[in-house]
Short mmCIF file of C-alpha atoms and ligand atoms in Angstrom, two decimals:
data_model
loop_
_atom_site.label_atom_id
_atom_site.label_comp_id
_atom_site.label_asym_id
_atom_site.label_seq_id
_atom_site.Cartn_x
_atom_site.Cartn_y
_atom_site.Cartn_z
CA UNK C 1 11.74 -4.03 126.29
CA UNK C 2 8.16 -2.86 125.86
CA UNK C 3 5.42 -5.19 126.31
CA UNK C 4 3.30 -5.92 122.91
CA UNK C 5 -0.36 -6.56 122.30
CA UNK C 6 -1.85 -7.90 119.59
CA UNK C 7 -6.32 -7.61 119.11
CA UNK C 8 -8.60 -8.81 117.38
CA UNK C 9 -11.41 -6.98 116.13
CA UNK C 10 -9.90 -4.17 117.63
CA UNK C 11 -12.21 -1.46 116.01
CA UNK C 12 -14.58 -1.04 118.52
CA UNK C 13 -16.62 -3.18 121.57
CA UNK C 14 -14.33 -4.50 124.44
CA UNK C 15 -11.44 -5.22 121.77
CA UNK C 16 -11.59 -0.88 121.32
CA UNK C 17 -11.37 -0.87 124.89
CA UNK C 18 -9.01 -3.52 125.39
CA UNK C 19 -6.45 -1.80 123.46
CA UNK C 20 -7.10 1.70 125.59
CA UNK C 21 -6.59 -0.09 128.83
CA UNK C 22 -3.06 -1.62 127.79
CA UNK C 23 -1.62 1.49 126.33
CA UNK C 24 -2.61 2.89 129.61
CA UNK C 25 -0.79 0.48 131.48
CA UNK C 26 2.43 1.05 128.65
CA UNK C 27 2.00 -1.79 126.18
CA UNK C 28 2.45 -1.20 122.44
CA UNK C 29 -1.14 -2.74 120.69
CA UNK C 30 -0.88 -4.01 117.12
CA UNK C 31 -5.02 -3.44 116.60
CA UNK C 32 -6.15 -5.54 114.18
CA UNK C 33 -9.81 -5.16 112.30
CA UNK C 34 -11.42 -6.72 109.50
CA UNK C 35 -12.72 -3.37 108.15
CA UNK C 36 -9.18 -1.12 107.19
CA UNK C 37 -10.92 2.36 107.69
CA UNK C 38 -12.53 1.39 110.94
CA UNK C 39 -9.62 -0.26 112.13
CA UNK C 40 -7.44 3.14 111.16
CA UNK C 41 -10.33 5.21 112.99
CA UNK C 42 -9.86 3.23 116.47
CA UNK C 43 -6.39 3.83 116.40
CA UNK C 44 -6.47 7.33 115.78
CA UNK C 45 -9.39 7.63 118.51
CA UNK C 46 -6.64 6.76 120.90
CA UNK C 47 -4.42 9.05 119.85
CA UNK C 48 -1.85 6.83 121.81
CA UNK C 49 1.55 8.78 120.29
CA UNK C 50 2.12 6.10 118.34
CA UNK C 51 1.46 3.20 120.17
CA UNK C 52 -1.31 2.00 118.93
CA UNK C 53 -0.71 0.68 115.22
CA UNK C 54 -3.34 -0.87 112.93
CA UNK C 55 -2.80 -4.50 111.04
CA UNK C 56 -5.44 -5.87 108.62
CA UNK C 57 -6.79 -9.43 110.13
CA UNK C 58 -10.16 -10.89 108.83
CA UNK C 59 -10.23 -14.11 111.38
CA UNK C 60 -11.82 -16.76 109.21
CA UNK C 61 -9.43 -15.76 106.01
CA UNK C 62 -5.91 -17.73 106.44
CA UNK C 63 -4.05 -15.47 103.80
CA UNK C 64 -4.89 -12.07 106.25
CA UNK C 65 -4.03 -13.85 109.14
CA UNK C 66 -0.88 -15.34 108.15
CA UNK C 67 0.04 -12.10 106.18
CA UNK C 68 -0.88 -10.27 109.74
CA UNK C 69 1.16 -12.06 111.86
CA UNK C 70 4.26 -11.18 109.20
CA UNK C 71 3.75 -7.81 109.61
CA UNK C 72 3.82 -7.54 112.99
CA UNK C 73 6.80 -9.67 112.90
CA UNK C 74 8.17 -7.15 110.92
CA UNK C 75 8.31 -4.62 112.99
CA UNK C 76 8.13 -6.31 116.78
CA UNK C 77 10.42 -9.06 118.18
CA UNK C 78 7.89 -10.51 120.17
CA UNK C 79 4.30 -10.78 121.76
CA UNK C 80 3.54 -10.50 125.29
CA UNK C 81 -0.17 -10.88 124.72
CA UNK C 82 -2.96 -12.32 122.31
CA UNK C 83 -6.53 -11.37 122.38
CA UNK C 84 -8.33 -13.66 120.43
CA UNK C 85 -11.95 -10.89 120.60
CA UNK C 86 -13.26 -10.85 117.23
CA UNK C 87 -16.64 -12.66 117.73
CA UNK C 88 -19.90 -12.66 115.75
CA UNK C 89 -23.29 -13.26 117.37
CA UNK C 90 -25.82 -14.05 114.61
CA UNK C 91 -28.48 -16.14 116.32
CA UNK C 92 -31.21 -13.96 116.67
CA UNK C 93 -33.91 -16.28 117.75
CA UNK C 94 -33.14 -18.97 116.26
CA UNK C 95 -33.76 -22.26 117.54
CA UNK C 96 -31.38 -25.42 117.67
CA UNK C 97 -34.21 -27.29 116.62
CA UNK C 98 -34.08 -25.84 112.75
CA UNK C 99 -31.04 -23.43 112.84
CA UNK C 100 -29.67 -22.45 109.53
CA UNK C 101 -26.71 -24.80 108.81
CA UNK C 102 -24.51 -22.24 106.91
CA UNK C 103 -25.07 -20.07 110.30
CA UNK C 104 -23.35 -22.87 112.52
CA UNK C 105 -20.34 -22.64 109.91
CA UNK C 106 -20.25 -18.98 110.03
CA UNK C 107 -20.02 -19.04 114.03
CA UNK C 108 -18.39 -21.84 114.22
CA UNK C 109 -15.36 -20.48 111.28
CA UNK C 110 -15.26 -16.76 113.52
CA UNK C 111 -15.57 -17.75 117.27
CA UNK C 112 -13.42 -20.93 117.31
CA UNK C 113 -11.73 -21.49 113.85
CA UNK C 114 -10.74 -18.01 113.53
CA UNK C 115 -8.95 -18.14 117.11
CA UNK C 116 -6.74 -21.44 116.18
CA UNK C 117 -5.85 -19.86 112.90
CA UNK C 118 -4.76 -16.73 114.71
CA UNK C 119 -3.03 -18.42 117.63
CA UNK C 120 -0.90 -21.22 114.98
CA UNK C 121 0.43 -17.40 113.35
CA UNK C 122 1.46 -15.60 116.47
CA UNK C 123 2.31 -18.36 118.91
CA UNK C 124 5.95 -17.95 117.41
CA UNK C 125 6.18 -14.55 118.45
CA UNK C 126 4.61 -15.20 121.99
CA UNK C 127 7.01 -18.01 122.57
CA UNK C 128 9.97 -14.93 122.55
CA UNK C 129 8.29 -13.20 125.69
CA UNK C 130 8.97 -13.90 129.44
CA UNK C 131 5.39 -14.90 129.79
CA UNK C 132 3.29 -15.52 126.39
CA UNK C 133 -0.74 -14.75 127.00
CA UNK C 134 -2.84 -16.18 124.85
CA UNK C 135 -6.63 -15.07 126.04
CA UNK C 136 -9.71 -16.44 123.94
CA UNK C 137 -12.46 -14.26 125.17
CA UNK C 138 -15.51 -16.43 125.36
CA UNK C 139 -18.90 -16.27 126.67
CA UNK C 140 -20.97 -17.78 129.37
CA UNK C 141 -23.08 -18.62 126.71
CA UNK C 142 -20.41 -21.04 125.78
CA UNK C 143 -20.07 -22.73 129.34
CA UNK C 144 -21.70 -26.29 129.05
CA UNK C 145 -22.87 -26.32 132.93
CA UNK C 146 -24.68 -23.52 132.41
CA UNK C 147 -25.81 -23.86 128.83
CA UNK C 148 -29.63 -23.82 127.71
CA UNK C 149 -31.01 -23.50 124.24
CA UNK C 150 -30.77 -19.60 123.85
CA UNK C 151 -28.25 -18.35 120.34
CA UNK C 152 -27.40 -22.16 119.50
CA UNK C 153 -24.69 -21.26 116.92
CA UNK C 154 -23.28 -18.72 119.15
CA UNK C 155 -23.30 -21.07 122.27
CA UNK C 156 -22.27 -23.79 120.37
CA UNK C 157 -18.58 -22.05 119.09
CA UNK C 158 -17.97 -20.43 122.16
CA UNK C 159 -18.06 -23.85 123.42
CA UNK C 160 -16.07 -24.99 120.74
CA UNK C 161 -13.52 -22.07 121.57
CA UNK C 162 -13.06 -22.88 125.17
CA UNK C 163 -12.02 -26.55 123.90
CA UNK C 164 -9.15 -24.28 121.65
CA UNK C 165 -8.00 -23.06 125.30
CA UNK C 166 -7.80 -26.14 126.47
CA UNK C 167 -5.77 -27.48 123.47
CA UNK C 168 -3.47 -24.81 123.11
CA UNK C 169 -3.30 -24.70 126.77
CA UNK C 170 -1.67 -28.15 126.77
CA UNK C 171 0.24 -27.74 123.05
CA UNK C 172 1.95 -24.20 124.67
CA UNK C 173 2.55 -25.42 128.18
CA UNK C 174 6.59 -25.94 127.37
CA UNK C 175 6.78 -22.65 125.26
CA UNK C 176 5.93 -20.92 128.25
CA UNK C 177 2.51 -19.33 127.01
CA UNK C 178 -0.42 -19.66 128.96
CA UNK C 179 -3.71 -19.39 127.39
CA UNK C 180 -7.09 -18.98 128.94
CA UNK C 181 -10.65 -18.31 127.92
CA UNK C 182 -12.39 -15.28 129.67
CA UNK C 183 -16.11 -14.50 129.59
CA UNK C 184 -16.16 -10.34 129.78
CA UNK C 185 -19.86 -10.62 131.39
CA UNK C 186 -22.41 -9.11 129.62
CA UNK C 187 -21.42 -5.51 128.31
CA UNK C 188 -22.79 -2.50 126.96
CA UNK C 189 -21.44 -2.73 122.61
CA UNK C 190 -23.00 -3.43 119.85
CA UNK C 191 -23.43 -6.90 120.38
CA UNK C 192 -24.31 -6.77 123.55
CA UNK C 193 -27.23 -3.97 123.14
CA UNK C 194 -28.16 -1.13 125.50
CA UNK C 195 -29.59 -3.55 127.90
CA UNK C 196 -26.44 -5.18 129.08
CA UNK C 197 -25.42 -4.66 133.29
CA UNK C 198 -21.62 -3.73 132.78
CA UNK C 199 -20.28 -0.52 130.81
CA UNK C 200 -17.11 -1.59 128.36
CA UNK C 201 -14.90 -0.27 130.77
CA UNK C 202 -16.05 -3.42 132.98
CA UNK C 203 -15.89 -5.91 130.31
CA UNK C 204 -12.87 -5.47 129.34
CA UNK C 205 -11.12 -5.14 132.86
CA UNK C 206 -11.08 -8.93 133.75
CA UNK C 207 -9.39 -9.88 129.85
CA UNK C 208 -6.51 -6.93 131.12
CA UNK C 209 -6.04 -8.43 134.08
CA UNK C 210 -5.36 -11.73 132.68
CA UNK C 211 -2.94 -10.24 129.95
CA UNK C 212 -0.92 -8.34 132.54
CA UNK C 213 -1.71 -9.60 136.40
CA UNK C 214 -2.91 -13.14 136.71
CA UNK C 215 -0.55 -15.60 137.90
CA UNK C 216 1.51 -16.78 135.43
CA UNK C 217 0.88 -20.05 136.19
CA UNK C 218 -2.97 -19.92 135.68
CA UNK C 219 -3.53 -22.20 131.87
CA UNK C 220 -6.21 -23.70 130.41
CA UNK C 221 -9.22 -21.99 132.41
CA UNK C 222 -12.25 -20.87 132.08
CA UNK C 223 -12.04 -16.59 134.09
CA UNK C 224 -14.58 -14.42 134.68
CA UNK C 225 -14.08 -11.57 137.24
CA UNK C 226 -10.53 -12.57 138.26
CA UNK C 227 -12.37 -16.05 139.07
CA UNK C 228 -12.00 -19.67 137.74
CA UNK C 229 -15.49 -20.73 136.46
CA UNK C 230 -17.18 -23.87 135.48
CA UNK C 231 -16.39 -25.53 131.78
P1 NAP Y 1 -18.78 -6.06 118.91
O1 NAP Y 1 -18.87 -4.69 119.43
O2 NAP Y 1 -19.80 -6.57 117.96
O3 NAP Y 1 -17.31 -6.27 118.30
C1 NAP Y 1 -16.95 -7.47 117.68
C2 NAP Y 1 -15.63 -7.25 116.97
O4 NAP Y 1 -15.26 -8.47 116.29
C3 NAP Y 1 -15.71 -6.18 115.88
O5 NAP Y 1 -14.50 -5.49 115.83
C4 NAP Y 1 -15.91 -7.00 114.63
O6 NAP Y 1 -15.52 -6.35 113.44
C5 NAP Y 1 -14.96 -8.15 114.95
N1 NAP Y 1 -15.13 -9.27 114.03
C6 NAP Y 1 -16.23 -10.01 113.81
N2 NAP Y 1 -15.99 -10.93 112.86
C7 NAP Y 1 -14.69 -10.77 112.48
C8 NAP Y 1 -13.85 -11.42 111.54
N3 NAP Y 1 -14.30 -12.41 110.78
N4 NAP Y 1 -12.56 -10.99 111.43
C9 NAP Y 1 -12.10 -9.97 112.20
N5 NAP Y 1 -12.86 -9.31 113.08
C10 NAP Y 1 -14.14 -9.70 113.23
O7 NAP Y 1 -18.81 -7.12 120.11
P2 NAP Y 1 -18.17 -7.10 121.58
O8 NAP Y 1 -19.30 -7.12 122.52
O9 NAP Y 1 -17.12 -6.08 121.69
O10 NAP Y 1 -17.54 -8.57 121.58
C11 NAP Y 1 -16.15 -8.82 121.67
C12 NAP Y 1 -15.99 -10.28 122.13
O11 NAP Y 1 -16.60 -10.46 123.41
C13 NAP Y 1 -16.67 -11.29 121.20
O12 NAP Y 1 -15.87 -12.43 121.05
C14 NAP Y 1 -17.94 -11.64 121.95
O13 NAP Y 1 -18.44 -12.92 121.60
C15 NAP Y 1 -17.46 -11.58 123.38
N6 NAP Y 1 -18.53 -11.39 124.36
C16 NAP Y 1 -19.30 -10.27 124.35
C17 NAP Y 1 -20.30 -10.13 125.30
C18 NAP Y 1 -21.18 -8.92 125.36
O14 NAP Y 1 -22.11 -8.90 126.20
N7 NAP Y 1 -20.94 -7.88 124.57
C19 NAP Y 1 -20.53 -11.15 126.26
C20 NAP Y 1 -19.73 -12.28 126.24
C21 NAP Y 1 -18.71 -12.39 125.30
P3 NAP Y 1 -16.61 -5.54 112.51
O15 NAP Y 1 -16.78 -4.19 113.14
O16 NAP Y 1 -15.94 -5.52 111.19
O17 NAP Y 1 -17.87 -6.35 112.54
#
């Protein structure tokens, strides 16, 4: 039986490379992407003989995600993995202090609304693997010990998504599917900017490893580097 990805925001960043690394390692990737052309493009960039196969999924639309999750349904028996990566970081500089309500909503709707909607349509399809992975990818940003006032709206959903691991976490724990937020460092993409320390190659390692290697026992945690980290 072959093992089955499915990304978000698979068009480019660490989702791109995400899908790469696990049709390396022999998994068939359902690469979803809010943008149908780009989303076609990345699949044909891997030229992965068919393995790689694009879905329509815009995260904060329930209609596209449901109608994704049909789809795939429609033409896999199961999921081995879930990659929750679409993410939007629109802070700029703003400042907690006067941020932009309809900003908050529009982080808040992609980097933790968009993950639950996701995860309620495919967790059906995980619970027919051995091992369902469910893997948020998050952000230091997001991690409350460490948390200052730098990208509020950003920080704030990535904190908000890390309470989705935990949730699902507990609400998956007897379907077998383990779920666990993983902060990819900070990487060389679009969002990231030229300045970042790790290539894309880097960032996306540790959020393989956890959809293929880590223990299968490892749920509701907070990874980074094949490491637990704080909340
Ligand atoms: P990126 O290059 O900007 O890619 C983000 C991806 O998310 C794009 O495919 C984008 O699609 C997609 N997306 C955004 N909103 C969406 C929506 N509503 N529906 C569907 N797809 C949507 O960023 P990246 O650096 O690869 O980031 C991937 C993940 O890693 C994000 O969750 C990010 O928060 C997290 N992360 C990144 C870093 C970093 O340093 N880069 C650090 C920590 C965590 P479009 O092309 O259509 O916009």
């Amino acid at each position: 039986m072959a093992y089955i990805a499915v990304i978000t925001g698979s068009n480019k960043g660490i989702g791109l490379e995400a899908a790469r690394q696990l049709i390396k390692k022999g998994f068939q990737v359902f690469m979803t992407a809010r943008r149908k052309e780009e989303g076609r493009k990345a699949v044909d960039q891997l030229s992965a003989n068919g393995n790689a196969r694009f879905v329509y999924l815009e995260v904060t639309e329930p209609d596209s995600v449901r109608k994704a999750a049909r789809e795939v349904s429609e033409q896999a028996d199961h999921v081995d993995v879930l990659i929750n990566n679409a993410g939007i970081f629109p802070d700029g500089d703003s400042s907690i202090l006067n941020v932009d309500q309809l900003l908050l909503e529009k982080s808040f709707l992609t980097n933790a609304a968009g993950a639950v909607l996701v995860s309620q349509a495919f967790w059906p399809l995980l619970a027919r693997a051995k091992t369902g992975r469910i893997i948020n990818v998050s952000s230091g940003l997001g991690s409350l010990s460490e948390m200052g006032s730098s990208a509020p709206t950003y920080s704030i959903s990535k904190a908000a998504l890390n309470a989705v691991t935990r949730q699902f976490a507990a609400a998956l724990k007897d379907k077998g599917i383990i779920v666990n937020s993983a902060c990819p460092g900070w990487v060389r993409t679009e969002m990231g900017g030229p300045q970042a320390p790790r290539s894309v190659e880097e960032g996306a390692e540790g959020i393989v490893w956890l959809a293929t290697e880590a223990p299968a026992d490892w749920t509701g945690n907070f990874i980074r580097d094949h490491q637990v980290i704080p909340w």
